[in-house]
């Protein structure tokens, strides 16, 4: 009962604030996010002159100032947030400008999303893409040069951190890089549940949190079928040298009529994977060496030469991390 009262108080605070203040995130929302440990994604496409070209509010003005006010509220309440930047015609050639801006603003958790024009409800309709794979690939390469920072990255960029996880023999957390689409629930405001926000369609509805148990939703046959979408990769992917990093990308970007075609951004991925390989390997080796030294300095015995390496590569120690010592 007390919890319900608390929720009602929050609800009335945030809804009143929304009515009286046009800024989407105000101090009450920020306090609410802090209270319930939210990690917030903030859409920001770069500095004002870039952001305001496309992100227009009902009053016809750009939303940049409101977004920055919202970010200030998040900072004031120490709510963790990531900047989500959609990459489109107006910023795809401005990697340095974007990175300089984010650095100046001290935004250190960044995600880039290539612009796709589609409706999640129209799952059978191919998206329209606003940038070419070559443009996106070049953008990622330019950003990588800044992120790399002489082998000591100090900004979190989700795409590169997921790549690095693969070099460290870990499973990436970003769905596009994984072997299977992860089990995630996307909830609509009426409680309807779907497996991915690109698939908000009756054919993919796996229940409703108001009427179905979580167990039933997670065991729904549609969810089981959905999980087979990503591993059915085209033959070209099966022989691709970057398969471990990419796993065929996102099924929503594949052409349903040509299942043997690779996903739309394939060339972008090949560009970036090729371009960064040596430097990623260097960062991964440094981290592996640090971890091994920490392990040995903690008093654990050095593995035998023919023992399986501790880093998870599956190789013998002598063929792997021993060479880093
Ligand atoms: S880079 Fe292209 S060919 Fe290689 S796995 Fe990814 S989508 Fe397939
Ligand atoms: S369909 Fe694409 S966006 Fe959706 S979970 Fe799978 S990889 Fe991620």
mmCIF file of C-alpha atoms and ligand atoms in Angstrom:
data_model
loop_
_atom_site.group_PDB
_atom_site.id
_atom_site.type_symbol
_atom_site.label_atom_id
_atom_site.label_comp_id
_atom_site.label_asym_id
_atom_site.label_seq_id
_atom_site.Cartn_x
_atom_site.Cartn_y
_atom_site.Cartn_z
ATOM 1 C CA UNK A 1 0.000 0.000 0.000
ATOM 2 C CA UNK A 2 2.819 2.325 0.977
ATOM 3 C CA UNK A 3 4.636 1.447 -2.247
ATOM 4 C CA UNK A 4 1.515 2.203 -4.273
ATOM 5 C CA UNK A 5 1.222 5.587 -2.552
ATOM 6 C CA UNK A 6 4.857 6.301 -3.320
ATOM 7 C CA UNK A 7 4.302 5.443 -6.993
ATOM 8 C CA UNK A 8 1.212 7.663 -7.117
ATOM 9 C CA UNK A 9 3.200 10.553 -5.695
ATOM 10 C CA UNK A 10 5.912 10.079 -8.321
ATOM 11 C CA UNK A 11 3.322 9.795 -11.058
ATOM 12 C CA UNK A 12 1.589 13.004 -10.070
ATOM 13 C CA UNK A 13 4.934 14.869 -9.781
ATOM 14 C CA UNK A 14 6.237 13.853 -13.166
ATOM 15 C CA UNK A 15 2.946 14.255 -15.025
ATOM 16 C CA UNK A 16 2.361 17.740 -13.557
ATOM 17 C CA UNK A 17 5.886 18.668 -14.491
ATOM 18 C CA UNK A 18 5.350 17.477 -18.074
ATOM 19 C CA UNK A 19 2.223 19.617 -18.347
ATOM 20 C CA UNK A 20 3.939 22.747 -17.076
ATOM 21 C CA UNK A 21 7.348 22.367 -18.686
ATOM 22 C CA UNK A 22 8.037 21.402 -22.295
ATOM 23 C CA UNK A 23 11.350 19.700 -21.463
ATOM 24 C CA UNK A 24 10.927 15.954 -21.650
ATOM 25 C CA UNK A 25 13.333 15.198 -18.803
ATOM 26 C CA UNK A 26 12.893 17.602 -15.905
ATOM 27 C CA UNK A 27 14.179 17.419 -12.346
ATOM 28 C CA UNK A 28 11.279 15.196 -11.208
ATOM 29 C CA UNK A 29 11.901 12.648 -13.950
ATOM 30 C CA UNK A 30 15.626 12.746 -13.158
ATOM 31 C CA UNK A 31 14.881 12.121 -9.465
ATOM 32 C CA UNK A 32 12.547 9.288 -10.451
ATOM 33 C CA UNK A 33 15.250 7.702 -12.652
ATOM 34 C CA UNK A 34 17.772 7.962 -9.832
ATOM 35 C CA UNK A 35 15.349 6.488 -7.285
ATOM 36 C CA UNK A 36 14.740 3.414 -9.484
ATOM 37 C CA UNK A 37 18.287 3.013 -10.886
ATOM 38 C CA UNK A 38 17.497 3.726 -14.527
ATOM 39 C CA UNK A 39 20.136 3.929 -17.233
ATOM 40 C CA UNK A 40 18.777 6.530 -19.653
ATOM 41 C CA UNK A 41 19.392 6.755 -23.406
ATOM 42 C CA UNK A 42 19.364 10.346 -24.668
ATOM 43 C CA UNK A 43 18.922 10.968 -28.403
ATOM 44 C CA UNK A 44 21.317 13.671 -29.510
ATOM 45 C CA UNK A 45 22.623 13.875 -33.072
ATOM 46 C CA UNK A 46 25.563 16.196 -32.398
ATOM 47 C CA UNK A 47 26.001 19.940 -31.890
ATOM 48 C CA UNK A 48 23.014 22.286 -32.207
ATOM 49 C CA UNK A 49 23.398 23.069 -35.924
ATOM 50 C CA UNK A 50 23.378 19.349 -36.778
ATOM 51 C CA UNK A 51 20.836 18.155 -34.208
ATOM 52 C CA UNK A 52 18.266 20.862 -34.961
ATOM 53 C CA UNK A 53 18.218 20.144 -38.700
ATOM 54 C CA UNK A 54 16.164 17.000 -38.149
ATOM 55 C CA UNK A 55 14.927 16.898 -34.591
ATOM 56 C CA UNK A 56 12.118 19.430 -34.759
ATOM 57 C CA UNK A 57 9.466 19.903 -32.067
ATOM 58 C CA UNK A 58 5.749 20.616 -32.570
ATOM 59 C CA UNK A 59 6.431 24.349 -32.373
ATOM 60 C CA UNK A 60 8.714 24.060 -35.424
ATOM 61 C CA UNK A 61 11.896 24.697 -33.451
ATOM 62 C CA UNK A 62 14.778 22.315 -32.929
ATOM 63 C CA UNK A 63 14.894 20.271 -29.714
ATOM 64 C CA UNK A 64 18.618 20.738 -28.982
ATOM 65 C CA UNK A 65 18.165 23.228 -26.113
ATOM 66 C CA UNK A 66 15.496 21.071 -24.446
ATOM 67 C CA UNK A 67 17.669 17.953 -24.762
ATOM 68 C CA UNK A 68 20.642 19.733 -23.198
ATOM 69 C CA UNK A 69 18.437 20.990 -20.341
ATOM 70 C CA UNK A 70 17.273 17.417 -19.782
ATOM 71 C CA UNK A 71 20.877 16.191 -19.724
ATOM 72 C CA UNK A 72 21.722 18.810 -17.116
ATOM 73 C CA UNK A 73 18.918 17.443 -14.898
ATOM 74 C CA UNK A 74 20.335 13.923 -15.313
ATOM 75 C CA UNK A 75 23.787 15.190 -14.388
ATOM 76 C CA UNK A 76 22.428 17.084 -11.367
ATOM 77 C CA UNK A 77 20.832 13.892 -10.061
ATOM 78 C CA UNK A 78 23.799 11.711 -11.090
ATOM 79 C CA UNK A 79 21.639 9.517 -13.319
ATOM 80 C CA UNK A 80 23.811 7.444 -15.689
ATOM 81 C CA UNK A 81 23.011 8.081 -19.354
ATOM 82 C CA UNK A 82 24.235 7.146 -22.820
ATOM 83 C CA UNK A 83 24.151 9.444 -25.814
ATOM 84 C CA UNK A 84 22.390 7.787 -28.765
ATOM 85 C CA UNK A 85 23.360 9.416 -32.047
ATOM 86 C CA UNK A 86 21.535 8.568 -35.227
ATOM 87 C CA UNK A 87 23.928 8.731 -38.176
ATOM 88 C CA UNK A 88 22.348 10.314 -41.232
ATOM 89 C CA UNK A 89 23.210 12.514 -44.221
ATOM 90 C CA UNK A 90 23.865 15.531 -41.983
ATOM 91 C CA UNK A 91 26.460 14.014 -39.670
ATOM 92 C CA UNK A 92 27.915 10.939 -41.397
ATOM 93 C CA UNK A 93 30.797 13.017 -42.760
ATOM 94 C CA UNK A 94 31.387 14.850 -39.470
ATOM 95 C CA UNK A 95 32.963 12.202 -37.243
ATOM 96 C CA UNK A 96 35.603 14.558 -35.857
ATOM 97 C CA UNK A 97 33.130 17.366 -35.216
ATOM 98 C CA UNK A 98 30.838 14.980 -33.321
ATOM 99 C CA UNK A 99 33.653 13.539 -31.240
ATOM 100 C CA UNK A 100 35.079 17.000 -30.430
ATOM 101 C CA UNK A 101 31.625 18.097 -29.331
ATOM 102 C CA UNK A 102 31.037 15.047 -27.121
ATOM 103 C CA UNK A 103 34.466 15.401 -25.576
ATOM 104 C CA UNK A 104 33.836 19.082 -24.834
ATOM 105 C CA UNK A 105 30.501 18.202 -23.232
ATOM 106 C CA UNK A 106 32.215 15.371 -21.280
ATOM 107 C CA UNK A 107 29.819 12.778 -22.697
ATOM 108 C CA UNK A 108 31.741 9.538 -22.369
ATOM 109 C CA UNK A 109 29.146 6.847 -23.176
ATOM 110 C CA UNK A 110 28.222 6.929 -26.857
ATOM 111 C CA UNK A 111 26.217 4.774 -29.232
ATOM 112 C CA UNK A 112 25.836 5.296 -32.968
ATOM 113 C CA UNK A 113 22.782 4.107 -34.874
ATOM 114 C CA UNK A 114 22.695 4.213 -38.684
ATOM 115 C CA UNK A 115 19.533 5.967 -39.842
ATOM 116 C CA UNK A 116 16.821 3.667 -41.181
ATOM 117 C CA UNK A 117 13.414 4.825 -42.224
ATOM 118 C CA UNK A 118 10.858 2.185 -41.356
ATOM 119 C CA UNK A 119 7.911 1.427 -39.117
ATOM 120 C CA UNK A 120 8.387 -1.326 -36.551
ATOM 121 C CA UNK A 121 4.794 -2.352 -37.237
ATOM 122 C CA UNK A 122 5.541 -3.002 -40.928
ATOM 123 C CA UNK A 123 7.905 -5.914 -40.497
ATOM 124 C CA UNK A 124 7.597 -7.118 -44.078
ATOM 125 C CA UNK A 125 8.439 -3.764 -45.612
ATOM 126 C CA UNK A 126 12.127 -3.144 -46.363
ATOM 127 C CA UNK A 127 13.578 -0.091 -44.600
ATOM 128 C CA UNK A 128 14.804 2.942 -46.539
ATOM 129 C CA UNK A 129 18.382 3.750 -45.651
ATOM 130 C CA UNK A 130 19.662 7.318 -45.458
ATOM 131 C CA UNK A 131 23.367 6.546 -45.722
ATOM 132 C CA UNK A 132 25.331 4.082 -47.815
ATOM 133 C CA UNK A 133 27.294 1.220 -46.226
ATOM 134 C CA UNK A 134 30.497 2.897 -47.480
ATOM 135 C CA UNK A 135 29.596 6.159 -45.745
ATOM 136 C CA UNK A 136 28.784 4.370 -42.497
ATOM 137 C CA UNK A 137 31.978 2.289 -42.721
ATOM 138 C CA UNK A 138 34.105 5.409 -43.268
ATOM 139 C CA UNK A 139 32.344 7.137 -40.354
ATOM 140 C CA UNK A 140 33.160 4.223 -38.034
ATOM 141 C CA UNK A 141 36.807 4.195 -39.209
ATOM 142 C CA UNK A 142 37.138 7.945 -38.555
ATOM 143 C CA UNK A 143 35.578 7.597 -35.098
ATOM 144 C CA UNK A 144 37.837 4.649 -34.323
ATOM 145 C CA UNK A 145 40.963 6.727 -35.029
ATOM 146 C CA UNK A 146 39.820 9.144 -32.312
ATOM 147 C CA UNK A 147 38.566 6.471 -29.903
ATOM 148 C CA UNK A 148 41.821 4.480 -30.144
ATOM 149 C CA UNK A 149 43.815 7.186 -28.350
ATOM 150 C CA UNK A 150 47.216 5.493 -28.744
ATOM 151 C CA UNK A 151 45.842 2.213 -27.458
ATOM 152 C CA UNK A 152 44.207 3.688 -24.345
ATOM 153 C CA UNK A 153 40.576 4.483 -25.169
ATOM 154 C CA UNK A 154 38.967 6.713 -22.553
ATOM 155 C CA UNK A 155 35.496 6.995 -24.083
ATOM 156 C CA UNK A 156 32.974 4.182 -24.206
ATOM 157 C CA UNK A 157 31.662 3.556 -27.729
ATOM 158 C CA UNK A 158 29.366 0.591 -27.706
ATOM 159 C CA UNK A 159 30.242 -0.770 -31.152
ATOM 160 C CA UNK A 160 33.992 -0.852 -30.427
ATOM 161 C CA UNK A 161 33.584 -2.226 -26.908
ATOM 162 C CA UNK A 162 31.548 -5.089 -28.317
ATOM 163 C CA UNK A 163 34.270 -5.780 -30.858
ATOM 164 C CA UNK A 164 36.887 -5.727 -28.135
ATOM 165 C CA UNK A 165 34.835 -8.234 -26.120
ATOM 166 C CA UNK A 166 35.131 -10.672 -29.052
ATOM 167 C CA UNK A 167 38.916 -10.145 -29.217
ATOM 168 C CA UNK A 168 38.936 -11.016 -25.513
ATOM 169 C CA UNK A 169 36.936 -14.212 -26.200
ATOM 170 C CA UNK A 170 33.832 -12.920 -24.501
ATOM 171 C CA UNK A 171 30.249 -12.800 -25.708
ATOM 172 C CA UNK A 172 29.286 -9.322 -26.949
ATOM 173 C CA UNK A 173 26.236 -7.742 -25.338
ATOM 174 C CA UNK A 174 24.990 -5.876 -28.425
ATOM 175 C CA UNK A 175 22.400 -7.955 -30.271
ATOM 176 C CA UNK A 176 23.772 -7.296 -33.775
ATOM 177 C CA UNK A 177 27.137 -8.799 -32.814
ATOM 178 C CA UNK A 178 25.764 -11.921 -31.122
ATOM 179 C CA UNK A 179 25.130 -15.357 -32.566
ATOM 180 C CA UNK A 180 21.463 -15.209 -31.559
ATOM 181 C CA UNK A 181 19.094 -12.338 -30.923
ATOM 182 C CA UNK A 182 19.009 -12.126 -27.132
ATOM 183 C CA UNK A 183 15.844 -12.809 -25.160
ATOM 184 C CA UNK A 184 14.597 -9.294 -24.615
ATOM 185 C CA UNK A 185 11.088 -8.049 -23.954
ATOM 186 C CA UNK A 186 9.836 -4.862 -25.548
ATOM 187 C CA UNK A 187 6.653 -3.686 -23.835
ATOM 188 C CA UNK A 188 4.076 -1.415 -25.384
ATOM 189 C CA UNK A 189 2.059 0.940 -23.158
ATOM 190 C CA UNK A 190 -0.876 -1.537 -23.096
ATOM 191 C CA UNK A 191 1.414 -4.313 -21.839
ATOM 192 C CA UNK A 192 1.790 -6.174 -25.166
ATOM 193 C CA UNK A 193 5.173 -7.869 -25.346
ATOM 194 C CA UNK A 194 7.427 -8.316 -28.408
ATOM 195 C CA UNK A 195 10.934 -9.755 -28.815
ATOM 196 C CA UNK A 196 12.547 -6.707 -30.464
ATOM 197 C CA UNK A 197 11.599 -3.082 -31.099
ATOM 198 C CA UNK A 198 12.003 -3.701 -34.855
ATOM 199 C CA UNK A 199 9.224 -6.296 -34.723
ATOM 200 C CA UNK A 200 6.183 -4.655 -33.145
ATOM 201 C CA UNK A 201 3.623 -6.622 -35.137
ATOM 202 C CA UNK A 202 0.794 -9.024 -34.235
ATOM 203 C CA UNK A 203 2.742 -11.885 -35.865
ATOM 204 C CA UNK A 204 5.477 -11.337 -33.278
ATOM 205 C CA UNK A 205 3.351 -10.660 -30.209
ATOM 206 C CA UNK A 206 4.396 -13.034 -27.440
ATOM 207 C CA UNK A 207 1.840 -12.080 -24.800
ATOM 208 C CA UNK A 208 0.778 -9.284 -22.522
ATOM 209 C CA UNK A 209 2.338 -8.616 -19.136
ATOM 210 C CA UNK A 210 -1.082 -7.714 -17.712
ATOM 211 C CA UNK A 211 -2.628 -11.089 -18.540
ATOM 212 C CA UNK A 212 0.174 -13.614 -19.113
ATOM 213 C CA UNK A 213 2.820 -14.935 -16.770
ATOM 214 C CA UNK A 214 6.454 -14.066 -17.477
ATOM 215 C CA UNK A 215 7.136 -17.783 -17.845
ATOM 216 C CA UNK A 216 4.465 -18.152 -20.559
ATOM 217 C CA UNK A 217 5.763 -15.090 -22.397
ATOM 218 C CA UNK A 218 9.355 -16.350 -22.354
ATOM 219 C CA UNK A 219 8.296 -19.807 -23.528
ATOM 220 C CA UNK A 220 6.051 -18.523 -26.286
ATOM 221 C CA UNK A 221 6.625 -20.437 -29.577
ATOM 222 C CA UNK A 222 6.932 -17.142 -31.505
ATOM 223 C CA UNK A 223 9.899 -16.206 -29.343
ATOM 224 C CA UNK A 224 11.496 -19.595 -30.027
ATOM 225 C CA UNK A 225 11.018 -19.043 -33.786
ATOM 226 C CA UNK A 226 12.270 -15.476 -33.559
ATOM 227 C CA UNK A 227 15.507 -16.720 -32.009
ATOM 228 C CA UNK A 228 16.159 -18.747 -35.207
ATOM 229 C CA UNK A 229 16.076 -15.631 -37.411
ATOM 230 C CA UNK A 230 19.636 -14.483 -36.790
ATOM 231 C CA UNK A 231 21.502 -17.799 -37.052
ATOM 232 C CA UNK A 232 20.009 -18.501 -40.517
ATOM 233 C CA UNK A 233 22.776 -16.528 -42.151
ATOM 234 C CA UNK A 234 23.519 -16.385 -45.888
ATOM 235 C CA UNK A 235 26.312 -18.591 -47.266
ATOM 236 C CA UNK A 236 28.520 -15.537 -47.828
ATOM 237 C CA UNK A 237 28.514 -14.936 -44.069
ATOM 238 C CA UNK A 238 29.429 -18.502 -43.254
ATOM 239 C CA UNK A 239 32.796 -18.118 -44.995
ATOM 240 C CA UNK A 240 33.352 -14.489 -43.957
ATOM 241 C CA UNK A 241 36.610 -13.908 -42.004
ATOM 242 C CA UNK A 242 34.688 -11.546 -39.702
ATOM 243 C CA UNK A 243 31.882 -13.953 -38.837
ATOM 244 C CA UNK A 244 32.851 -14.095 -35.151
ATOM 245 C CA UNK A 245 32.615 -10.317 -34.869
ATOM 246 C CA UNK A 246 29.485 -9.851 -36.918
ATOM 247 C CA UNK A 247 27.441 -13.048 -36.956
ATOM 248 C CA UNK A 248 25.591 -11.764 -40.011
ATOM 249 C CA UNK A 249 24.447 -8.448 -38.487
ATOM 250 C CA UNK A 250 20.770 -7.723 -37.916
ATOM 251 C CA UNK A 251 18.050 -9.812 -39.619
ATOM 252 C CA UNK A 252 15.910 -6.681 -40.037
ATOM 253 C CA UNK A 253 18.538 -5.367 -42.455
ATOM 254 C CA UNK A 254 18.423 -8.460 -44.639
ATOM 255 C CA UNK A 255 16.365 -8.573 -47.781
ATOM 256 C CA UNK A 256 13.577 -11.050 -47.112
ATOM 257 C CA UNK A 257 13.090 -11.712 -50.798
ATOM 258 C CA UNK A 258 16.780 -12.591 -51.246
ATOM 259 C CA UNK A 259 17.759 -14.643 -48.215
ATOM 260 C CA UNK A 260 21.227 -15.285 -49.665
ATOM 261 C CA UNK A 261 21.988 -11.553 -49.688
ATOM 262 C CA UNK A 262 24.000 -10.249 -46.738
ATOM 263 C CA UNK A 263 22.575 -7.480 -44.589
ATOM 264 C CA UNK A 264 22.544 -3.891 -45.889
ATOM 265 C CA UNK A 265 25.539 -2.663 -43.833
ATOM 266 C CA UNK A 266 27.767 -5.662 -44.629
ATOM 267 C CA UNK A 267 30.330 -3.555 -46.511
ATOM 268 C CA UNK A 268 30.480 -1.054 -43.629
ATOM 269 C CA UNK A 269 31.239 -3.850 -41.195
ATOM 270 C CA UNK A 270 33.918 -5.348 -43.444
ATOM 271 C CA UNK A 271 35.543 -1.928 -43.751
ATOM 272 C CA UNK A 272 35.737 -1.287 -40.036
ATOM 273 C CA UNK A 273 36.689 -4.833 -39.053
ATOM 274 C CA UNK A 274 39.551 -4.836 -41.540
ATOM 275 C CA UNK A 275 40.692 -1.309 -40.683
ATOM 276 C CA UNK A 276 40.928 -1.797 -36.913
ATOM 277 C CA UNK A 277 42.047 -5.419 -36.665
ATOM 278 C CA UNK A 278 45.715 -4.820 -35.747
ATOM 279 C CA UNK A 279 44.949 -2.075 -33.245
ATOM 280 C CA UNK A 280 42.131 -4.035 -31.618
ATOM 281 C CA UNK A 281 44.475 -6.996 -31.283
ATOM 282 C CA UNK A 282 47.058 -4.735 -29.614
ATOM 283 C CA UNK A 283 44.549 -3.446 -27.069
ATOM 284 C CA UNK A 284 43.299 -6.979 -26.414
ATOM 285 C CA UNK A 285 46.871 -8.257 -25.915
ATOM 286 C CA UNK A 286 47.638 -5.466 -23.477
ATOM 287 C CA UNK A 287 44.510 -6.259 -21.447
ATOM 288 C CA UNK A 288 45.264 -9.996 -21.496
ATOM 289 C CA UNK A 289 48.822 -9.359 -20.335
ATOM 290 C CA UNK A 290 47.623 -7.100 -17.505
ATOM 291 C CA UNK A 291 45.112 -9.722 -16.404
ATOM 292 C CA UNK A 292 47.704 -12.490 -16.502
ATOM 293 C CA UNK A 293 50.227 -10.458 -14.501
ATOM 294 C CA UNK A 294 47.548 -9.581 -11.959
ATOM 295 C CA UNK A 295 46.718 -13.293 -11.674
ATOM 296 C CA UNK A 296 50.358 -14.284 -11.179
ATOM 297 C CA UNK A 297 51.054 -11.433 -8.774
ATOM 298 C CA UNK A 298 48.102 -12.590 -6.679
ATOM 299 C CA UNK A 299 50.056 -15.783 -5.947
ATOM 300 C CA UNK A 300 48.425 -18.184 -8.444
ATOM 301 C CA UNK A 301 50.757 -20.628 -10.244
ATOM 302 C CA UNK A 302 51.796 -20.027 -13.843
ATOM 303 C CA UNK A 303 49.893 -22.386 -16.166
ATOM 304 C CA UNK A 304 51.833 -25.281 -17.730
ATOM 305 C CA UNK A 305 52.920 -24.765 -21.347
ATOM 306 C CA UNK A 306 50.427 -27.289 -22.689
ATOM 307 C CA UNK A 307 47.617 -26.295 -20.369
ATOM 308 C CA UNK A 308 44.630 -24.488 -21.884
ATOM 309 C CA UNK A 309 45.166 -20.723 -21.767
ATOM 310 C CA UNK A 310 43.356 -18.823 -19.015
ATOM 311 C CA UNK A 311 42.139 -16.085 -21.383
ATOM 312 C CA UNK A 312 39.427 -18.274 -22.893
ATOM 313 C CA UNK A 313 40.941 -18.529 -26.386
ATOM 314 C CA UNK A 314 40.814 -22.320 -26.228
ATOM 315 C CA UNK A 315 44.492 -22.454 -27.297
ATOM 316 C CA UNK A 316 47.393 -23.943 -25.361
ATOM 317 C CA UNK A 317 49.084 -21.500 -22.982
ATOM 318 C CA UNK A 318 52.372 -21.692 -24.926
ATOM 319 C CA UNK A 319 50.581 -20.687 -28.155
ATOM 320 C CA UNK A 320 48.663 -17.883 -26.494
ATOM 321 C CA UNK A 321 49.230 -15.626 -23.479
ATOM 322 C CA UNK A 322 52.621 -17.074 -22.586
ATOM 323 C CA UNK A 323 53.924 -15.218 -25.638
ATOM 324 C CA UNK A 324 52.814 -11.932 -24.084
ATOM 325 C CA UNK A 325 55.064 -12.304 -21.029
HETATM 326 S S1 LIG B 1 30.626 -8.741 -42.541
HETATM 327 FE FE1 LIG B 1 29.054 -9.187 -44.086
HETATM 328 S S2 LIG B 1 29.576 -11.223 -44.870
HETATM 329 FE FE2 LIG B 1 30.690 -10.931 -42.936
HETATM 330 S S3 LIG B 1 29.351 -11.869 -41.391
HETATM 331 FE FE3 LIG B 1 28.892 -9.649 -41.477
HETATM 332 S S4 LIG B 1 27.178 -9.473 -42.900
HETATM 333 FE FE4 LIG B 1 28.088 -11.485 -43.213
HETATM 334 S S1 LIG B 2 16.421 -8.408 -34.983
HETATM 335 FE FE1 LIG B 2 18.217 -7.059 -35.038
HETATM 336 S S2 LIG B 2 17.725 -5.421 -33.562
HETATM 337 FE FE2 LIG B 2 16.293 -7.110 -33.167
HETATM 338 S S3 LIG B 2 17.288 -8.300 -31.534
HETATM 339 FE FE3 LIG B 2 17.883 -9.222 -33.496
HETATM 340 S S4 LIG B 2 19.820 -8.257 -34.032
HETATM 341 FE FE4 LIG B 2 18.864 -6.994 -32.467
#
